[in-house]
Every structure is written in structure tokens, then in C-alpha cells.
CSV table of C-alpha atoms in Angstrom, one decimal:
chain,number,residue,atom,x,y,z
N,1,UNK,CA,94.9,133.4,116.4
N,2,UNK,CA,92.6,133.6,113.3
N,3,UNK,CA,89.8,131.3,112.2
N,4,UNK,CA,90.8,127.6,111.9
N,5,UNK,CA,91.7,126.4,108.4
N,6,UNK,CA,88.8,124.8,106.6
N,7,UNK,CA,88.6,121.2,105.3
N,8,UNK,CA,85.7,119.8,103.3
N,9,UNK,CA,84.5,116.3,102.7
N,10,UNK,CA,81.6,114.9,100.7
N,11,UNK,CA,80.0,111.6,101.9
N,12,UNK,CA,77.9,109.8,99.4
N,13,UNK,CA,76.8,106.1,99.6
N,14,UNK,CA,77.2,105.8,95.8
N,15,UNK,CA,81.0,105.9,96.2
N,16,UNK,CA,81.8,102.5,97.9
N,17,UNK,CA,85.4,101.3,98.2
N,18,UNK,CA,84.5,97.8,99.5
N,19,UNK,CA,83.4,96.1,102.7
N,20,UNK,CA,84.7,96.8,106.1
N,21,UNK,CA,86.9,93.7,106.8
N,22,UNK,CA,87.0,92.4,110.3
N,23,UNK,CA,90.5,91.1,109.6
N,24,UNK,CA,91.6,94.8,109.4
N,25,UNK,CA,91.6,94.7,113.2
N,26,UNK,CA,94.1,92.0,113.7
N,27,UNK,CA,97.0,91.9,116.1
N,28,UNK,CA,100.2,90.0,116.7
N,29,UNK,CA,101.6,87.8,119.5
N,30,UNK,CA,105.3,86.9,119.2
N,31,UNK,CA,107.6,85.1,121.5
N,32,UNK,CA,109.4,88.4,122.1
N,33,UNK,CA,110.1,90.2,125.4
N,34,UNK,CA,107.0,90.0,127.7
N,35,UNK,CA,104.4,89.5,125.1
N,36,UNK,CA,103.8,85.8,125.9
N,37,UNK,CA,105.3,85.3,129.4
N,38,UNK,CA,103.8,87.7,131.9
N,39,UNK,CA,101.8,89.1,129.0
N,40,UNK,CA,99.1,86.7,127.9
N,41,UNK,CA,100.4,83.8,130.0
N,42,UNK,CA,101.3,84.0,133.7
N,43,UNK,CA,100.2,80.9,135.7
N,44,UNK,CA,101.1,82.4,139.1
N,45,UNK,CA,99.1,85.6,138.6
N,46,UNK,CA,96.1,86.2,140.9
N,47,UNK,CA,93.9,86.6,137.8
N,48,UNK,CA,95.2,83.6,135.9
N,49,UNK,CA,92.7,81.0,134.8
N,50,UNK,CA,93.2,77.2,135.0
N,51,UNK,CA,95.3,77.3,131.8
N,52,UNK,CA,97.6,80.0,133.1
N,53,UNK,CA,96.2,82.8,130.9
N,54,UNK,CA,95.7,86.2,132.4
N,55,UNK,CA,91.9,86.9,132.5
N,56,UNK,CA,92.5,90.7,132.7
N,57,UNK,CA,94.5,90.5,129.4
N,58,UNK,CA,91.8,88.3,127.8
N,59,UNK,CA,89.1,90.9,128.8
N,60,UNK,CA,91.2,93.8,127.4
N,61,UNK,CA,91.8,91.8,124.2
N,62,UNK,CA,88.1,91.4,123.7
N,63,UNK,CA,87.5,95.1,124.5
N,64,UNK,CA,90.1,96.1,122.0
N,65,UNK,CA,88.1,94.3,119.4
N,66,UNK,CA,90.9,92.2,118.0
N,67,UNK,CA,89.8,89.9,115.1
N,68,UNK,CA,92.8,87.8,114.2
N,69,UNK,CA,96.2,87.2,116.0
N,70,UNK,CA,99.4,86.3,114.1
N,71,UNK,CA,101.7,83.9,115.9
N,72,UNK,CA,104.4,83.0,116.8
N,73,UNK,CA,106.4,85.6,114.9
N,74,UNK,CA,107.9,87.7,113.6
N,75,UNK,CA,111.6,87.2,113.6
N,76,UNK,CA,111.2,84.5,116.3
N,77,UNK,CA,109.5,82.1,113.8
N,78,UNK,CA,112.6,81.9,111.5
N,79,UNK,CA,114.4,79.8,114.1
N,80,UNK,CA,111.4,78.1,115.7
N,81,UNK,CA,110.9,74.4,116.1
N,82,UNK,CA,107.2,74.0,116.7
N,83,UNK,CA,107.6,70.5,118.1
N,84,UNK,CA,109.3,71.9,121.1
N,85,UNK,CA,106.1,73.6,122.2
N,86,UNK,CA,103.7,70.6,122.2
N,87,UNK,CA,103.3,67.7,124.6
N,88,UNK,CA,103.8,67.5,128.4
N,89,UNK,CA,105.1,70.8,129.6
N,90,UNK,CA,107.6,69.3,131.9
N,91,UNK,CA,109.3,67.5,129.0
N,92,UNK,CA,109.6,70.5,126.7
N,93,UNK,CA,113.1,71.8,126.1
N,94,UNK,CA,114.2,75.4,126.7
N,95,UNK,CA,115.8,76.8,123.5
N,96,UNK,CA,117.9,79.8,122.6
N,97,UNK,CA,115.9,82.5,120.7
N,98,UNK,CA,118.6,83.9,118.4
N,99,UNK,CA,116.3,86.6,117.0
N,100,UNK,CA,115.9,88.4,120.4
N,101,UNK,CA,118.9,86.9,122.3
N,102,UNK,CA,116.6,85.3,124.8
N,103,UNK,CA,115.6,81.9,126.1
N,104,UNK,CA,112.2,80.4,125.3
N,105,UNK,CA,111.1,77.9,127.9
N,106,UNK,CA,108.4,76.6,125.5
N,107,UNK,CA,105.7,76.7,128.2
N,108,UNK,CA,103.4,78.2,125.5
N,109,UNK,CA,103.2,76.6,122.0
N,110,UNK,CA,100.7,75.7,119.3
N,111,UNK,CA,98.1,74.1,121.5
N,112,UNK,CA,98.2,76.8,124.2
N,113,UNK,CA,97.9,79.5,121.5
N,114,UNK,CA,94.9,77.7,119.9
N,115,UNK,CA,93.3,77.5,123.3
N,116,UNK,CA,94.0,81.1,124.1
N,117,UNK,CA,92.6,82.2,120.7
N,118,UNK,CA,89.4,80.4,121.4
N,119,UNK,CA,89.1,82.1,124.8
N,120,UNK,CA,89.9,85.5,123.4
N,121,UNK,CA,87.4,85.0,120.5
N,122,UNK,CA,90.1,85.7,117.8
N,123,UNK,CA,91.0,83.9,114.6
N,124,UNK,CA,94.5,82.4,114.8
N,125,UNK,CA,96.9,83.3,112.0
N,126,UNK,CA,99.9,80.9,111.9
N,127,UNK,CA,103.3,81.6,110.6
N,128,UNK,CA,105.7,78.8,109.5
N,129,UNK,CA,109.5,78.7,109.7
N,130,UNK,CA,111.0,79.1,106.3
N,131,UNK,CA,114.3,80.4,107.7
N,132,UNK,CA,116.1,77.4,109.3
N,133,UNK,CA,113.4,75.0,108.2
N,134,UNK,CA,111.3,74.3,105.1
N,135,UNK,CA,108.4,72.7,103.3
N,136,UNK,CA,108.3,69.4,105.2
N,137,UNK,CA,108.2,71.1,108.6
N,138,UNK,CA,105.4,73.4,107.4
N,139,UNK,CA,103.4,70.4,106.2
N,140,UNK,CA,103.9,68.7,109.5
N,141,UNK,CA,102.6,71.7,111.4
N,142,UNK,CA,99.6,72.0,109.1
N,143,UNK,CA,98.8,68.3,109.6
N,144,UNK,CA,99.2,68.6,113.4
N,145,UNK,CA,96.9,71.7,113.5
N,146,UNK,CA,94.2,70.9,111.0
N,147,UNK,CA,93.7,67.2,110.4
N,148,UNK,CA,91.1,65.8,112.7
N,149,UNK,CA,92.6,62.4,113.2
N,150,UNK,CA,93.9,59.2,111.7
N,151,UNK,CA,97.5,60.3,111.0
N,152,UNK,CA,100.6,60.3,113.2
N,153,UNK,CA,100.7,64.0,113.8
N,154,UNK,CA,96.9,64.5,114.2
N,155,UNK,CA,96.8,61.6,116.7
N,156,UNK,CA,99.7,63.3,118.5
N,157,UNK,CA,97.6,66.4,118.9
N,158,UNK,CA,94.7,64.4,120.1
N,159,UNK,CA,96.9,62.7,122.7
N,160,UNK,CA,98.0,66.2,123.7
N,161,UNK,CA,94.4,67.1,124.6
N,162,UNK,CA,92.8,68.6,121.4
N,163,UNK,CA,90.3,66.1,120.0
N,164,UNK,CA,89.5,68.1,116.9
N,165,UNK,CA,91.7,70.0,114.5
N,166,UNK,CA,92.0,73.7,114.9
N,167,UNK,CA,90.9,74.6,111.4
N,168,UNK,CA,93.4,77.4,111.0
N,169,UNK,CA,92.7,79.1,107.7
N,170,UNK,CA,95.4,81.8,107.4
N,171,UNK,CA,99.1,80.8,107.1
N,172,UNK,CA,102.2,83.1,106.7
N,173,UNK,CA,104.9,81.5,104.5
N,174,UNK,CA,107.8,82.7,106.7
N,175,UNK,CA,108.6,86.2,108.0
N,176,UNK,CA,110.6,89.1,106.5
N,177,UNK,CA,112.8,86.8,104.4
N,178,UNK,CA,114.2,89.9,102.6
N,179,UNK,CA,115.8,91.1,105.8
N,180,UNK,CA,119.5,90.6,106.4
N,181,UNK,CA,118.6,90.3,110.2
N,182,UNK,CA,116.4,87.3,109.5
N,183,UNK,CA,117.8,83.8,110.4
N,184,UNK,CA,117.9,82.0,107.0
N,185,UNK,CA,117.6,85.3,105.0
N,186,UNK,CA,117.2,84.5,101.3
N,187,UNK,CA,117.3,86.5,98.1
N,188,UNK,CA,113.9,86.9,96.3
N,189,UNK,CA,114.3,83.9,93.9
N,190,UNK,CA,115.5,81.6,96.7
N,191,UNK,CA,112.6,82.6,98.9
N,192,UNK,CA,110.0,82.6,96.0
N,193,UNK,CA,110.8,79.1,95.0
N,194,UNK,CA,110.7,77.8,98.6
N,195,UNK,CA,107.4,79.6,99.3
N,196,UNK,CA,105.9,78.2,96.1
N,197,UNK,CA,107.0,74.6,97.0
N,198,UNK,CA,105.6,75.1,100.5
N,199,UNK,CA,102.3,76.6,99.3
N,200,UNK,CA,101.9,73.8,96.7
N,201,UNK,CA,102.3,71.2,99.4
N,202,UNK,CA,100.0,72.9,101.9
N,203,UNK,CA,97.3,73.1,99.2
N,204,UNK,CA,97.6,69.4,98.6
N,205,UNK,CA,96.5,69.0,102.2
N,206,UNK,CA,93.8,71.7,102.0
N,207,UNK,CA,93.2,73.7,98.8
N,208,UNK,CA,91.1,76.3,100.6
N,209,UNK,CA,93.8,77.7,102.9
N,210,UNK,CA,94.6,81.4,102.7
N,211,UNK,CA,98.3,81.8,102.2
N,212,UNK,CA,100.5,84.9,102.7
N,213,UNK,CA,103.8,85.3,100.9
N,214,UNK,CA,106.5,87.5,102.4
N,215,UNK,CA,106.6,91.0,100.9
N,216,UNK,CA,109.1,93.7,101.7
N,217,UNK,CA,109.9,94.4,105.4
N,218,UNK,CA,109.7,98.2,104.7
N,219,UNK,CA,109.4,100.6,101.8
N,220,UNK,CA,113.0,101.7,102.5
N,221,UNK,CA,114.4,98.2,101.7
N,222,UNK,CA,116.8,98.5,98.7
N,223,UNK,CA,115.1,95.4,97.2
N,224,UNK,CA,111.5,96.8,97.5
N,225,UNK,CA,109.6,96.4,94.3
N,226,UNK,CA,112.0,93.9,92.7
N,227,UNK,CA,111.4,91.6,95.7
N,228,UNK,CA,107.7,91.7,95.1
N,229,UNK,CA,108.1,91.1,91.3
N,230,UNK,CA,110.3,88.1,91.7
N,231,UNK,CA,108.4,86.5,94.7
N,232,UNK,CA,105.1,86.9,93.0
N,233,UNK,CA,106.4,85.6,89.7
N,234,UNK,CA,107.1,82.4,91.5
N,235,UNK,CA,104.0,82.3,93.7
N,236,UNK,CA,101.2,84.3,92.1
N,237,UNK,CA,98.8,81.5,91.4
N,238,UNK,CA,99.6,79.7,94.8
N,239,UNK,CA,99.1,82.5,97.3
N,240,UNK,CA,96.2,84.9,98.2
N,241,UNK,CA,98.1,87.8,99.9
N,242,UNK,CA,101.5,89.3,100.1
N,243,UNK,CA,102.6,90.9,103.3
N,244,UNK,CA,103.6,94.5,104.1
N,245,UNK,CA,105.4,95.6,107.2
N,246,UNK,CA,105.9,99.3,108.2
N,247,UNK,CA,106.7,101.1,111.5
N,248,UNK,CA,106.7,104.7,112.3
N,249,UNK,CA,108.9,106.6,114.8
N,250,UNK,CA,108.9,110.2,116.2
N,251,UNK,CA,112.4,111.5,115.8
N,252,UNK,CA,111.5,114.8,117.4
N,253,UNK,CA,109.7,116.4,114.4
N,254,UNK,CA,106.0,116.1,115.4
N,255,UNK,CA,104.7,117.3,112.1
N,256,UNK,CA,106.7,114.6,110.2
N,257,UNK,CA,105.5,112.0,112.7
N,258,UNK,CA,101.9,113.0,111.9
N,259,UNK,CA,102.5,112.3,108.2
N,260,UNK,CA,102.7,108.6,108.9
N,261,UNK,CA,99.3,107.9,107.3
N,262,UNK,CA,100.5,109.6,104.1
N,263,UNK,CA,103.6,107.4,104.0
N,264,UNK,CA,101.6,104.2,104.6
N,265,UNK,CA,99.3,105.3,101.7
N,266,UNK,CA,102.3,105.6,99.4
N,267,UNK,CA,103.6,102.2,100.4
N,268,UNK,CA,100.2,100.6,99.8
N,269,UNK,CA,99.9,102.3,96.4
N,270,UNK,CA,103.3,101.1,95.3
N,271,UNK,CA,102.6,97.5,96.5
N,272,UNK,CA,99.4,97.4,94.5
N,273,UNK,CA,101.3,98.5,91.4
N,274,UNK,CA,103.8,95.7,91.8
N,275,UNK,CA,101.1,93.1,92.4
N,276,UNK,CA,99.2,94.2,89.4
N,277,UNK,CA,102.3,94.3,87.2
N,278,UNK,CA,102.9,90.6,87.8
N,279,UNK,CA,99.2,89.9,87.3
N,280,UNK,CA,99.3,91.6,83.9
N,281,UNK,CA,102.5,89.9,82.8
N,282,UNK,CA,101.1,86.5,83.8
N,283,UNK,CA,97.7,87.4,82.2
N,284,UNK,CA,96.1,86.0,85.3
N,285,UNK,CA,92.5,86.3,86.3
N,286,UNK,CA,93.4,85.9,90.0
N,287,UNK,CA,93.7,88.9,92.3
N,288,UNK,CA,96.4,88.8,95.0
N,289,UNK,CA,95.9,91.4,97.7
N,290,UNK,CA,97.8,92.7,100.8
N,291,UNK,CA,98.2,91.4,104.3
N,292,UNK,CA,99.6,94.4,106.2
N,293,UNK,CA,100.5,92.1,109.0
N,294,UNK,CA,103.0,94.3,110.9
N,295,UNK,CA,102.2,98.0,111.5
N,296,UNK,CA,102.5,100.4,114.4
N,297,UNK,CA,104.4,103.2,116.0
N,298,UNK,CA,107.7,101.8,117.2
N,299,UNK,CA,110.4,104.0,118.6
N,300,UNK,CA,113.1,101.5,117.7
N,301,UNK,CA,116.1,103.7,118.2
N,302,UNK,CA,115.3,104.2,121.9
N,303,UNK,CA,117.0,102.2,124.7
N,304,UNK,CA,114.0,100.0,125.4
N,305,UNK,CA,114.5,98.3,122.0
N,306,UNK,CA,118.1,97.3,122.7
N,307,UNK,CA,118.3,93.5,122.9
N,308,UNK,CA,120.4,91.6,125.5
N,309,UNK,CA,123.9,90.6,124.4
N,310,UNK,CA,126.8,88.4,125.3
N,311,UNK,CA,126.2,85.6,127.8
N,312,UNK,CA,122.9,87.0,128.9
N,313,UNK,CA,120.0,84.9,127.5
N,314,UNK,CA,117.1,85.9,129.8
N,315,UNK,CA,113.5,84.5,129.7
N,316,UNK,CA,111.0,87.2,128.8
N,317,UNK,CA,113.2,90.3,129.2
N,318,UNK,CA,111.8,93.8,129.1
N,319,UNK,CA,112.0,94.6,125.4
N,320,UNK,CA,110.4,97.1,123.1
N,321,UNK,CA,108.1,98.4,125.9
N,322,UNK,CA,107.4,101.8,124.3
N,323,UNK,CA,105.3,104.2,126.3
N,324,UNK,CA,102.9,105.8,123.9
N,325,UNK,CA,101.8,109.5,123.7
N,326,UNK,CA,98.6,111.1,122.6
N,327,UNK,CA,100.3,112.0,119.4
N,328,UNK,CA,101.3,108.3,118.9
N,329,UNK,CA,97.6,107.4,119.4
N,330,UNK,CA,96.5,109.9,116.8
N,331,UNK,CA,99.0,108.4,114.4
N,332,UNK,CA,97.6,104.9,115.1
N,333,UNK,CA,94.1,106.2,114.4
N,334,UNK,CA,95.3,107.7,111.1
N,335,UNK,CA,97.0,104.4,110.1
N,336,UNK,CA,93.7,102.6,110.7
N,337,UNK,CA,91.9,105.2,108.6
N,338,UNK,CA,94.4,104.5,105.8
N,339,UNK,CA,93.9,100.7,106.1
N,340,UNK,CA,90.2,101.1,105.9
N,341,UNK,CA,90.5,103.5,103.0
N,342,UNK,CA,92.3,100.8,101.1
N,343,UNK,CA,89.9,98.0,102.0
N,344,UNK,CA,89.6,97.0,98.3
N,345,UNK,CA,93.2,95.8,98.4
N,346,UNK,CA,94.2,95.5,102.1
N,347,UNK,CA,92.3,92.4,103.1
N,348,UNK,CA,94.0,91.7,106.5
N,349,UNK,CA,96.2,93.7,108.9
N,350,UNK,CA,97.9,93.0,112.2
N,351,UNK,CA,98.8,95.6,114.8
N,352,UNK,CA,102.2,94.7,116.2
N,353,UNK,CA,102.0,93.7,119.0
N,354,UNK,CA,99.2,93.0,121.4
N,355,UNK,CA,100.7,93.0,124.9
N,356,UNK,CA,103.7,94.8,126.4
N,357,UNK,CA,105.8,94.8,123.2
N,358,UNK,CA,105.0,98.0,121.3
N,359,UNK,CA,101.5,97.3,122.5
N,360,UNK,CA,98.2,98.9,123.4
N,361,UNK,CA,97.9,96.6,126.5
N,362,UNK,CA,100.5,96.7,129.3
N,363,UNK,CA,100.9,94.4,132.3
N,364,UNK,CA,102.9,94.3,135.5
N,365,UNK,CA,104.2,90.8,136.4
N,366,UNK,CA,101.9,89.7,139.2
N,367,UNK,CA,100.1,93.0,139.1
N,368,UNK,CA,97.9,95.3,137.0
N,369,UNK,CA,97.0,95.4,133.3
N,370,UNK,CA,96.3,98.8,131.8
N,371,UNK,CA,95.6,100.6,128.5
N,372,UNK,CA,98.1,102.7,126.6
N,373,UNK,CA,96.9,105.8,124.6
N,374,UNK,CA,96.9,103.8,121.4
N,375,UNK,CA,94.2,101.4,122.8
N,376,UNK,CA,91.4,104.0,122.4
N,377,UNK,CA,91.3,104.7,118.6
N,378,UNK,CA,91.8,101.1,117.8
N,379,UNK,CA,89.0,99.9,120.1
N,380,UNK,CA,86.6,102.5,118.9
N,381,UNK,CA,87.3,102.0,115.3
N,382,UNK,CA,87.1,98.2,115.5
N,383,UNK,CA,83.8,98.5,117.4
N,384,UNK,CA,82.0,101.0,115.2
N,385,UNK,CA,83.4,100.6,111.6
N,386,UNK,CA,81.0,98.3,109.9
N,387,UNK,CA,79.2,97.7,106.6
N,388,UNK,CA,80.8,99.5,103.6
N,389,UNK,CA,83.8,101.8,103.4
N,390,UNK,CA,83.0,105.0,101.5
N,391,UNK,CA,85.4,106.9,99.3
N,392,UNK,CA,85.3,110.6,100.4
N,393,UNK,CA,85.9,113.6,98.3
N,394,UNK,CA,88.4,115.6,100.4
N,395,UNK,CA,89.5,119.3,100.2
N,396,UNK,CA,92.2,120.1,102.7
N,397,UNK,CA,95.0,122.4,103.5
N,398,UNK,CA,98.4,120.8,102.8
N,399,UNK,CA,101.2,120.3,105.3
N,400,UNK,CA,104.9,119.5,105.1
N,401,UNK,CA,107.2,118.0,107.7
N,402,UNK,CA,110.7,116.6,107.6
N,403,UNK,CA,111.0,114.6,104.4
N,404,UNK,CA,107.2,114.4,103.7
N,405,UNK,CA,105.9,117.3,101.7
N,406,UNK,CA,102.4,118.4,100.7
N,407,UNK,CA,100.2,116.0,102.5
N,408,UNK,CA,96.6,116.8,103.5
N,409,UNK,CA,96.0,118.1,107.0
N,410,UNK,CA,92.7,116.1,107.1
N,411,UNK,CA,92.8,112.3,106.9
N,412,UNK,CA,89.3,110.9,106.9
N,413,UNK,CA,87.2,107.9,106.0
N,414,UNK,CA,83.5,107.0,106.5
N,415,UNK,CA,81.7,103.7,106.9
N,416,UNK,CA,78.0,103.0,106.2
N,417,UNK,CA,76.1,100.2,107.8
N,418,UNK,CA,72.7,100.2,106.2
N,419,UNK,CA,71.4,97.3,108.3
N,420,UNK,CA,72.2,99.1,111.5
N,421,UNK,CA,71.1,102.4,110.1
N,422,UNK,CA,74.4,104.1,111.0
N,423,UNK,CA,77.2,106.0,109.2
N,424,UNK,CA,80.5,106.7,111.0
N,425,UNK,CA,83.1,109.3,110.1
N,426,UNK,CA,86.7,108.8,111.4
N,427,UNK,CA,88.9,111.9,111.0
N,428,UNK,CA,92.4,113.0,112.0
N,429,UNK,CA,93.8,116.5,112.1
N,430,UNK,CA,97.4,116.0,111.2
N,431,UNK,CA,98.4,119.5,111.9
N,432,UNK,CA,100.9,119.8,114.8
N,433,UNK,CA,99.8,123.4,115.5
N,434,UNK,CA,96.4,124.4,114.1
N,435,UNK,CA,92.8,123.4,114.5
N,436,UNK,CA,90.7,122.4,111.5
N,437,UNK,CA,87.1,123.4,110.8
N,438,UNK,CA,85.5,120.3,109.2
N,439,UNK,CA,82.6,120.9,106.8
N,440,UNK,CA,81.0,117.7,105.5
N,441,UNK,CA,78.4,117.5,102.8
N,442,UNK,CA,76.1,114.6,103.9
N,443,UNK,CA,72.9,115.2,101.9
N,444,UNK,CA,73.5,111.8,100.2
N,445,UNK,CA,72.9,110.1,103.6
N,446,UNK,CA,69.4,111.6,103.9
N,447,UNK,CA,68.2,112.9,107.3
N,448,UNK,CA,70.7,112.1,110.1
N,449,UNK,CA,71.2,112.7,113.8
N,450,UNK,CA,74.4,112.6,115.8
N,451,UNK,CA,74.5,109.6,118.0
N,452,UNK,CA,78.0,110.1,119.4
N,453,UNK,CA,80.9,112.4,118.7
N,454,UNK,CA,84.3,111.8,120.4
N,455,UNK,CA,87.7,113.4,120.0
N,456,UNK,CA,91.0,112.2,121.4
N,457,UNK,CA,93.4,115.1,121.9
N,458,UNK,CA,95.3,116.9,124.7
N,459,UNK,CA,97.0,120.2,125.1
N,460,UNK,CA,100.2,118.3,125.7
N,461,UNK,CA,100.4,115.8,122.7
N,462,UNK,CA,103.3,114.1,124.5
N,463,UNK,CA,101.1,113.0,127.5
N,464,UNK,CA,101.6,109.3,128.3
N,465,UNK,CA,99.4,106.9,130.1
N,466,UNK,CA,100.9,104.9,133.0
N,467,UNK,CA,99.7,102.2,135.3
N,468,UNK,CA,99.0,104.9,137.9
N,469,UNK,CA,97.2,107.2,135.5
N,470,UNK,CA,95.7,105.7,132.3
N,471,UNK,CA,92.4,107.5,132.4
N,472,UNK,CA,92.9,111.3,132.9
N,473,UNK,CA,93.1,111.7,129.1
N,474,UNK,CA,90.4,109.7,127.3
N,475,UNK,CA,88.3,110.3,124.1
N,476,UNK,CA,85.8,113.0,125.1
N,477,UNK,CA,82.6,114.5,123.7
N,478,UNK,CA,83.1,116.9,120.9
N,479,UNK,CA,80.4,119.4,121.5
N,480,UNK,CA,81.2,121.4,118.4
N,481,UNK,CA,79.7,118.7,116.1
N,482,UNK,CA,76.5,120.0,114.5
N,483,UNK,CA,74.2,118.8,111.8
N,484,UNK,CA,72.2,121.4,109.8
N,485,UNK,CA,70.3,120.1,106.8
N,486,UNK,CA,72.7,118.4,104.5
N,487,UNK,CA,75.8,119.6,106.2
N,488,UNK,CA,77.8,118.5,109.2
N,489,UNK,CA,80.3,120.8,110.9
N,490,UNK,CA,82.9,120.1,113.6
N,491,UNK,CA,86.0,121.6,115.1
N,492,UNK,CA,89.0,119.3,115.1
N,493,UNK,CA,91.9,120.3,117.4
N,494,UNK,CA,95.5,120.1,116.4
N,495,UNK,CA,96.9,116.6,116.8
N,496,UNK,CA,93.5,114.9,117.2
N,497,UNK,CA,91.6,111.8,116.2
N,498,UNK,CA,87.8,112.0,116.1
N,499,UNK,CA,84.8,109.6,115.6
N,500,UNK,CA,81.4,110.9,114.6
N,501,UNK,CA,78.5,108.4,114.6
N,502,UNK,CA,75.3,109.3,112.7
N,503,UNK,CA,72.0,107.6,112.8
N,504,UNK,CA,70.1,107.4,109.5
N,505,UNK,CA,66.4,107.9,109.2
């Protein structure tokens, strides 16, 4: 083995991308599998509170540093009747969930989610059904949630126990309406006109809402690009954000899996081009940005993602319960780096999902809650990324894997919090085989000292956490990190995520 390949970065406060947005660290709770039932809600659990919420999950949600939570879907929302989930629980109807071939008992609905959000300290992000329903139902839900009183629906909420409106600011105008799998799937013009009508009506109730139009469900959609053009042509002056969804899977080529951040970057760059094309054509002064409100590693071709079928309509079946590896966690860390690096245009993001379903938090019914590998880079990034995102000058060896060619081995971003006197470097070595020697020019930061340097890696990148062993592989001190004058050096193992915190003098 020779010397590790060298990668260089330059960190300078003069090159700011934009603010670190707390909404970058959002998550997603859908009525899917065990995310809600035996996930956030399990009244018979020994650690359930008086409202039936699992206290251990609430604690882990706060530790994860989640800022916003999107609800109630996802595919689920395109067939959802929100009225079924309010009022006396014993009077609520059980309904078929066609999206996931399950039964929803409606024990958790809008009011419970609002209450859980307050306990978890997260901002609720509500999605409306534009699949089987439309503008009027969305307006009704907004009235129920946000009007303090004096109307039929606001008084109904008050009678159900919530005296004041919930003040929900962010609203998704449907979900993945470009997808053939979506109940009520529409073409771009059909959806764009419905979304515009709905947005116009919602703004008549509250002009200051932040509205998200459905973008493409993936960059591989045949309609990607044209969908954005048509939808934004109809909605541009009425919405604030357009959504992006993208998942990444390891098909057995580790090097290709580690290119996920590069593929996300390409998707973001393309979406920005499509947004700005419409802005230019419309000669608009308004800037629409991106809500990347579904992203994660999802091994969707595996057996655990197969939905029930036939006459089997179970409540909260085991679905999409991926067990994540160290490599998956490194990819998640890299995807967060990519989102931060695009903070000027990505104004919100939601890790899909929060509990049990392709999630960083896992639970046992009646038993333990534990952290998957992906928990750690998310929690550390959400905790320590603050202030301003800095654009880095990067020199790195190039890699190729599968269908992705010539992408940098080093993926990195830095944040600078002047008020706290701290700069933080987040770095991923995307190489499946070789270490990287990081050389960072940091003279622009002035005199600094290393506060903390952690690296998440393992000699077996396919190690998985379990309920029995979730702690034997954790982010550990990187003793190779050194600061000498205006330079910082570090050794980054293959398939690794690192965080280096620097105190400014």
C-alpha cells in the first residue's frame, strides 16, 4: 500500500453560499407500515405517555435534531380523508389504505399529530390530498387547523380539544402526482391547474402560507423537466417551493452506491435550471426554490419493501424496514453535505422516514427503541451545522462506479458560526477502497484549535446495527486531525464520514 491519495480544500469566510437552514434537517411521518402505529404511537407500551406517544421515540427524535416533520404522506395522502382522523377515537372509521394495501384504524390524525409535534419540538408540515380529493377539502383542512375560532370547522377543532389554531405554515399540494402509482395520478397540466386553484384558495385564507408544488418523483421519470416546466407555468406566482424526491439503493456495487451525493447534486442542478427557465419566461421577480422533501437510502427491491396483497389488509404491517449499514450511513452523511452545499436553493428537506420505515430510529412493539447507523451523521450534522454555509474550493481524485463516472472522491462542506466562534467541516471519503489525505487551507479563518474530530467508518462497511448491538460501531475520535499554522490535515479512511469542529480565536 502506498501513500493515501491527496485531496485539498480551501475554506474562506468570503465565499458564502447562504445560511444554514434548520428546515434542512426535516423528517417524514407517513401512515405506512409501523411508522405511526408501534412507531410514534403505542398506547399500551410501558413508555407511552398519557396521549399514547412513545416517550423513548420522542427522546430520540429530539436527539436526532429533527426540525420539521412532513405528514401524513407520501402515497398515503392521495387517498386520505382527514375528517376520519378527528373527533372521538371510538367513533372514527377504519379505512382501507390503497397505497400500501393496509388498514388504517385512524387512531392518529391531525390533532394527534399536532400534539405529537409540539412534544417533539418539531414544526409540522402538512400535505393535502389532491389525488382523490381537491381544492375544497384542502381549504377545509386549513380552516380546521389554522383558524382560531368562529367558524364551523375551527369550532369543531375546539370541541375536539384544541382551543387555538395550530398555525401550520408549510403545506404540500399533494404528493408525487406525476407517478402512475399515485391514486389520482394526473398529467402535468391537470395537476398544475388543480394546484394553482388550491394554492389560490389557501392564500385567500392566509396569504403568508409557504406552499410546495409537486415536482418530479425522481430524475429518472420520463416526464422530468417537462413536468416542472408545465407545473410551474401554472403555479409560479402562487407557490414558494417545488418538491424533489430521490432515493438511493446499493445494488451490490459499493463504489456506485457511494456516488449518491453526486447524483443528488446533478438532480438539484437540473431542477434549478427548470425553475429559473420558467422564471425567465415569465419575467418574474419571485424566486421559487426546492423542498427536497423525500430523500434517503431505500433498498426498495428487497423483500422487506413488498406490500401485502389479496385479501390481506393488515394494520401497521412490517414494511420497508431496511437495516442500514455503515456504508449507508456514509451515503446519508454525504447527501446531507449535498443539501447543505445547495442551501441557496434547497430551503427545506425531509429525511424519509423517521421511525421503522426506512428510518434512523427503530422500535420493537412493546419493547426497545434503538438507533440505526444512519442516525449518527444526521444527528451530528443537525447539532453542529450552524451559521453560514461556505463554498469550498476542492481538488480531489476522481472515481467511477457503475453508471456514474468521474466524480470527486472527496465530498465536503463547511459551516461558519461567527456568533458561536466555531467553524465545522463535514467530509466524506467516497472511495470504496482507498484512504484520503485531506489538506485544508484555513488561513482565512484566522487562528483555530480543534474542538472535536469524529469519523464514522468500519473495516466492514456492511456492518449493521441491531437492537442487541447498536453501539459497537459509533463515530470515534480521529486522532490524525492536526492544525499547523494555516493548514489542517486529516486522514479519511475509505467509506467514511467525518466532522471536524474548529474554535475560532
